[in-house]
PDB file of C-alpha atoms in Angstrom:
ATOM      1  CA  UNK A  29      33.291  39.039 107.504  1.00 74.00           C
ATOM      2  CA  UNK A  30      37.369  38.291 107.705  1.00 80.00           C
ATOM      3  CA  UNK A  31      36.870  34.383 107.114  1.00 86.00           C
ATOM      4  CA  UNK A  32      37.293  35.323 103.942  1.00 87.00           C
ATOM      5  CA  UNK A  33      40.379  36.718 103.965  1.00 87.00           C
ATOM      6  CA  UNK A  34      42.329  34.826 106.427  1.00 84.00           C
ATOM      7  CA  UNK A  35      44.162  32.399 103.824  1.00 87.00           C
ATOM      8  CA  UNK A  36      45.332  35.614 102.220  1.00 88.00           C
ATOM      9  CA  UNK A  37      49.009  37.293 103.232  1.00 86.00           C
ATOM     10  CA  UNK A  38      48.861  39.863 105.484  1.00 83.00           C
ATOM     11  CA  UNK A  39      49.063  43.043 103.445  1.00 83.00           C
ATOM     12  CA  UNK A  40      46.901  41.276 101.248  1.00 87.00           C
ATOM     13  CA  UNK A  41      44.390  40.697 103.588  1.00 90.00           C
ATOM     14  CA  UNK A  42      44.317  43.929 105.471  1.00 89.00           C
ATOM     15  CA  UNK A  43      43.602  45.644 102.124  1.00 90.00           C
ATOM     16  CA  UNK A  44      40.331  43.448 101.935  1.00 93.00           C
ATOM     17  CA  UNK A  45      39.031  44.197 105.095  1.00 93.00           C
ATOM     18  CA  UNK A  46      40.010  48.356 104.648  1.00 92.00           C
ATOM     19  CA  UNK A  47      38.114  47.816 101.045  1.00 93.00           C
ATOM     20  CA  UNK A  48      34.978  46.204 103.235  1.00 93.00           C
ATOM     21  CA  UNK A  49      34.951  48.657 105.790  1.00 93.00           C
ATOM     22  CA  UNK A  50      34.833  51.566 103.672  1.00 94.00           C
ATOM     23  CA  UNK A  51      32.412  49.998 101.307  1.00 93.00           C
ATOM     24  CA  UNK A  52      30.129  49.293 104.733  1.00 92.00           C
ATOM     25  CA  UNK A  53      30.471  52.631 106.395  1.00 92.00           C
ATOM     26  CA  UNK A  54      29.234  54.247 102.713  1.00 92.00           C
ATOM     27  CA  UNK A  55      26.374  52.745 102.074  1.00 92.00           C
ATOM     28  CA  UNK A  56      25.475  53.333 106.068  1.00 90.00           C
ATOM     29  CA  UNK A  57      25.962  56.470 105.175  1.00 90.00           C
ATOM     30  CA  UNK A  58      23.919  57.026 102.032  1.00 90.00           C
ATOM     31  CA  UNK A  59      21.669  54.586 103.966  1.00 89.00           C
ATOM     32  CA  UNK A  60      20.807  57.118 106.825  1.00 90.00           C
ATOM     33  CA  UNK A  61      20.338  60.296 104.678  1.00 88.00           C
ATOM     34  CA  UNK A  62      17.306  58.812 103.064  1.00 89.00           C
ATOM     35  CA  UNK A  63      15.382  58.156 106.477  1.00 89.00           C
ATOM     36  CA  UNK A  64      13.763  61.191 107.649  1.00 90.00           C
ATOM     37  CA  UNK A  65      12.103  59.356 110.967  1.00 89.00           C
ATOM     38  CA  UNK A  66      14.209  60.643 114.181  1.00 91.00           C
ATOM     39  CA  UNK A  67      15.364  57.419 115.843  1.00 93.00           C
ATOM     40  CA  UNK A  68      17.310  54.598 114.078  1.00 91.00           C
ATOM     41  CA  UNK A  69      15.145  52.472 111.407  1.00 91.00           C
ATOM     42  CA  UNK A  70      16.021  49.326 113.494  1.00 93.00           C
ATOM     43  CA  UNK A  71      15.161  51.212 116.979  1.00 93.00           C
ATOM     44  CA  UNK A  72      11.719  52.479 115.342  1.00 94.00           C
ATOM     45  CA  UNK A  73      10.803  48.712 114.709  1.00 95.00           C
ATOM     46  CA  UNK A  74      11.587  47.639 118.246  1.00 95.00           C
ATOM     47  CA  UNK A  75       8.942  50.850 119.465  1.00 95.00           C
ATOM     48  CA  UNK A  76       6.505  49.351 116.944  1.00 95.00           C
ATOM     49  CA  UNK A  77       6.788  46.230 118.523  1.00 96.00           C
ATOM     50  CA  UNK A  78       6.689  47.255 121.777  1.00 94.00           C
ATOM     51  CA  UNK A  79       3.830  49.893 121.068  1.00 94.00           C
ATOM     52  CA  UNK A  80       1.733  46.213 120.408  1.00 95.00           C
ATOM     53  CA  UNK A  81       2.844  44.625 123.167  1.00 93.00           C
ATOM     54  CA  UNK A  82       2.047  47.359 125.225  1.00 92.00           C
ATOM     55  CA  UNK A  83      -1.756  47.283 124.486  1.00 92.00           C
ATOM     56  CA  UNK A  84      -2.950  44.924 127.436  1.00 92.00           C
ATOM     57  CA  UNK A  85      -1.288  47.313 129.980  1.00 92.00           C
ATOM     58  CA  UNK A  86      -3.164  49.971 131.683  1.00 92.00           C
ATOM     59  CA  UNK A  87      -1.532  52.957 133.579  1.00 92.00           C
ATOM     60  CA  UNK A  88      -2.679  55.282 136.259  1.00 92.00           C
ATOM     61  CA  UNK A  89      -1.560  58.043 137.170  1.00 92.00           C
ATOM     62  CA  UNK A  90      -0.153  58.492 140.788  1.00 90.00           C
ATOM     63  CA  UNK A  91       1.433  61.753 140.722  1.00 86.00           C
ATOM     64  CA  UNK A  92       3.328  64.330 138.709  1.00 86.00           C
ATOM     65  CA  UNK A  93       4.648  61.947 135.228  1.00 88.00           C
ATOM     66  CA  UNK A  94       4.518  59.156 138.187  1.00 93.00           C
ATOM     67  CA  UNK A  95       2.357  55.812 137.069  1.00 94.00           C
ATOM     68  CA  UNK A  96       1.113  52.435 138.335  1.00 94.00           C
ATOM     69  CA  UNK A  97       0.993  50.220 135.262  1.00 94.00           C
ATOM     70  CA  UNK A  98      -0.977  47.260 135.353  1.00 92.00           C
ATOM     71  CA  UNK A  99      -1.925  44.310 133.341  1.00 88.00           C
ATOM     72  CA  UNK A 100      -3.621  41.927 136.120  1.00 84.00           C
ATOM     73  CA  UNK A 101      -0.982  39.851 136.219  1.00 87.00           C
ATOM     74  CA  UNK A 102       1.808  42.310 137.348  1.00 88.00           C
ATOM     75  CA  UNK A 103       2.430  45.909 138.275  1.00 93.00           C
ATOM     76  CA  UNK A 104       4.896  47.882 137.524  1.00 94.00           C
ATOM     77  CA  UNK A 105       6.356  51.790 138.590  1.00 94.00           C
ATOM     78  CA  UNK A 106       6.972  53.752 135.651  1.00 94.00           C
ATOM     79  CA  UNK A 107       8.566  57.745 136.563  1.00 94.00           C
ATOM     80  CA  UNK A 108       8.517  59.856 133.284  1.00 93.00           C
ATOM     81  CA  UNK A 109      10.213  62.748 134.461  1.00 92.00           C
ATOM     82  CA  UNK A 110      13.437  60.062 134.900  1.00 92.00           C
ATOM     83  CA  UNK A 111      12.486  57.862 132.103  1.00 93.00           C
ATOM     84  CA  UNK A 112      12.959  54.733 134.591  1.00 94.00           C
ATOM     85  CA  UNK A 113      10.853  51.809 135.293  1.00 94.00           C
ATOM     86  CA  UNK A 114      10.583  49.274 138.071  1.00 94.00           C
ATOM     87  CA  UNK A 115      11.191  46.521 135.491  1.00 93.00           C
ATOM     88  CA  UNK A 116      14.882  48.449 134.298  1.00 94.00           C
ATOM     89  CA  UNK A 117      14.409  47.298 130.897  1.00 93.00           C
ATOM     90  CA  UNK A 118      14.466  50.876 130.416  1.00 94.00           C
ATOM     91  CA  UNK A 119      17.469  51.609 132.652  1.00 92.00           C
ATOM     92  CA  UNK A 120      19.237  49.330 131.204  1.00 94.00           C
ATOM     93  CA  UNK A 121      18.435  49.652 127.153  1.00 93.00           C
ATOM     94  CA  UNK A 122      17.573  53.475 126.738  1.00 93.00           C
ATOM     95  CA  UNK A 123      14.128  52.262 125.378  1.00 94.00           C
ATOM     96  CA  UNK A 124      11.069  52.575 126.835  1.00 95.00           C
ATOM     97  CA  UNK A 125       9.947  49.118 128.002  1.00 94.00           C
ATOM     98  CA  UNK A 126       6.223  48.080 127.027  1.00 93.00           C
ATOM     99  CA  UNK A 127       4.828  49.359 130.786  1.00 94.00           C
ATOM    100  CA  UNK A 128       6.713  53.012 129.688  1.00 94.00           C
ATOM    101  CA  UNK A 129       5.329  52.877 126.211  1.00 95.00           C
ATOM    102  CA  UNK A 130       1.669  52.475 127.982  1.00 94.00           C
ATOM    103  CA  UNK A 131       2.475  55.466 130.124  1.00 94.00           C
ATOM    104  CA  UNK A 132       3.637  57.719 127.267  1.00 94.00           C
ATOM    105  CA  UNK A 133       0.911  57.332 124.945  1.00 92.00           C
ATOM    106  CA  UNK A 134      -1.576  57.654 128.396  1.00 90.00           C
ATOM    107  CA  UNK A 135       0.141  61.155 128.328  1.00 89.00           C
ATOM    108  CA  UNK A 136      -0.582  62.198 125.031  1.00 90.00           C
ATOM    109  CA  UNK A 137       3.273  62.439 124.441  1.00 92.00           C
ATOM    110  CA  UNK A 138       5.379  60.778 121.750  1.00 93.00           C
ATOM    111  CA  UNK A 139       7.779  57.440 122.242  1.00 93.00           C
ATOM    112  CA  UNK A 140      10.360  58.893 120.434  1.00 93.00           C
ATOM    113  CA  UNK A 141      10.678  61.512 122.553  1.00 93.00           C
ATOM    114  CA  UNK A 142      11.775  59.526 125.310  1.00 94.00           C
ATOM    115  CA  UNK A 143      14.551  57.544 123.608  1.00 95.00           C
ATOM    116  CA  UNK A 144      18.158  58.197 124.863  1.00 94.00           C
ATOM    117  CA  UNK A 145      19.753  60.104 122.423  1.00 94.00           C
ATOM    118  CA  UNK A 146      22.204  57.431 121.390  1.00 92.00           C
ATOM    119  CA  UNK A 147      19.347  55.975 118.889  1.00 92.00           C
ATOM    120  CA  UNK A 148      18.495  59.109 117.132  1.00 93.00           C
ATOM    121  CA  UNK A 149      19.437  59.612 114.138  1.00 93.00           C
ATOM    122  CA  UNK A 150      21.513  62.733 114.896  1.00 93.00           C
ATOM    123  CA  UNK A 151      24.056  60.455 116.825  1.00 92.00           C
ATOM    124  CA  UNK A 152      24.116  57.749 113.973  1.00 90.00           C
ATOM    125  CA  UNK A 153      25.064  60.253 111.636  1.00 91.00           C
ATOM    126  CA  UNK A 154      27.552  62.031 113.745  1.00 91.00           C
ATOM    127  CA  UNK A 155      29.023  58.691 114.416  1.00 88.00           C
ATOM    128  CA  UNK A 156      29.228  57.837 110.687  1.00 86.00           C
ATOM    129  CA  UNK A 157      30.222  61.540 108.872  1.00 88.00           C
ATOM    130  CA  UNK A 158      34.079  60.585 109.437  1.00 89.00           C
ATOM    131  CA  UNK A 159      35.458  58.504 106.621  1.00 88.00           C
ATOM    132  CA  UNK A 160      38.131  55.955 105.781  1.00 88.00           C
ATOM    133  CA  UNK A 161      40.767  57.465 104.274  1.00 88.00           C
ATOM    134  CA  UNK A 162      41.538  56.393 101.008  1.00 88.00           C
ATOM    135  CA  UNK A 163      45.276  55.258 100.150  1.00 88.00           C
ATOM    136  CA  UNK A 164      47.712  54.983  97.489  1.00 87.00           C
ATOM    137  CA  UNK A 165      48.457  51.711  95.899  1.00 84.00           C
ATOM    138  CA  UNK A 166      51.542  50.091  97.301  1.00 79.00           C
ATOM    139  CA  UNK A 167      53.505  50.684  93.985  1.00 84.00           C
ATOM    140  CA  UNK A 168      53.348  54.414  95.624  1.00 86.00           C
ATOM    141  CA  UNK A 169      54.601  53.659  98.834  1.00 81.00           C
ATOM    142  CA  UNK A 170      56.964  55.879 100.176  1.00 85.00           C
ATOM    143  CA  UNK A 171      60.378  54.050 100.565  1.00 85.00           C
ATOM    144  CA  UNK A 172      62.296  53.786 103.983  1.00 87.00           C
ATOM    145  CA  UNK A 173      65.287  52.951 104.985  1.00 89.00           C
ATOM    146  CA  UNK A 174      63.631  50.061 107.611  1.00 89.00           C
ATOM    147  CA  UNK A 175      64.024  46.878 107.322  1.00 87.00           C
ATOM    148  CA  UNK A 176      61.418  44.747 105.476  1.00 80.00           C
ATOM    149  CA  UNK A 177      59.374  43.087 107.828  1.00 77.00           C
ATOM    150  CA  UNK A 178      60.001  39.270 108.156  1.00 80.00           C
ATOM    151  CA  UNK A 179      56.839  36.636 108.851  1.00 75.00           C
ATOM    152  CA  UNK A 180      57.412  34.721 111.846  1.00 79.00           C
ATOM    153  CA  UNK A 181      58.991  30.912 111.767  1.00 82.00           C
ATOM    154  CA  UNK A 182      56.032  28.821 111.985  1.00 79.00           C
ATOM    155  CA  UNK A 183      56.475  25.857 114.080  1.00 79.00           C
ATOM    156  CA  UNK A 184      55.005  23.154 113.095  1.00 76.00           C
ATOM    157  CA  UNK A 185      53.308  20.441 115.342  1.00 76.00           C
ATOM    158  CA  UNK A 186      53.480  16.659 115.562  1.00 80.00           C
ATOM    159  CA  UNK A 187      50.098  15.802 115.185  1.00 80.00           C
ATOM    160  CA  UNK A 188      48.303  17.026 112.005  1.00 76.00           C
ATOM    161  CA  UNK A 189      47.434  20.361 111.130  1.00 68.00           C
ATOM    162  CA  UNK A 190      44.140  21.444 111.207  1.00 71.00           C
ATOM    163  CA  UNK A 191      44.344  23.289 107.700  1.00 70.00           C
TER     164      UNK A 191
END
């Protein structure tokens, strides 16, 4: 997003990338307030997904929320009550992987529900509810009695520049 402004002078280009970032943490914003599901849009995609690619698995139960999931190729341990798998795709992500997904809806329970609570929504908004501050122009500054910063000498190489 910077390449943009790199050419620019320093105060210059700082300004464009405060403008940017405020402009992209509003419309996240705005953008989140409109969604009424309770994880993330993008995370909800990634469940559809994997709700597909969960279809060839099948899962039995072995105990309490424990599971064998199978899909005659490979098996896999899936524990509810932890929300972990044998695969760690879960572990690792804080989605259920595609053998979880075929042990959740075996249950009668929700996907959602088992998403770590950094995807909800909740979290994204909490995340996002601080703003940017907005500042006066620099004509407004507030004067000091430091001295006015100085650019560095550039030195400038024998071969030729790359710019």
């Amino acid at each position: 997003m910077i390449l943009e402004a790199r050419d620019k002078p320093i105060l210059a280009m700082l300004e464009w990338i405060r403008v940017r970032l405020i402009t992209k943490q509003y419309k996240k914003q705005k953008g989140i307030e409109k969604y009424t599901g309770k994880v993330c849009p993008n995370i909800q995609d990634k469940l559809e997904k994997l709700k597909h690619e969960s279809i060839p698995f099948s899962a039995t139960p072995a105990g309490n929320f424990m599971y064998e999931v199978d899909n005659g190729h490979k098996r896999h341990v899936v524990d509810l009550a932890k929300k972990a798998c044998s695969c760690r795709i879960w572990n690792l992500t804080g989605l259920p992987c595609k053998h979880g997904i075929s042990t959740i809806i075996k249950n009668l329970e929700k996907v959602e529900e088992y998403v770590n609570p950094c995807c909800w929504k909740e979290t994204f908004v909490e995340i996002y509810k601080e703003i940017i501050q907005p500042m006066l122009g620099q004509s407004e500054w507030v004067e000091t009695n430091q001295p006015a910063s100085v650019a560095p000498h550039v030195y400038e190489s024998p071969s030729r520049p790359p710019k």
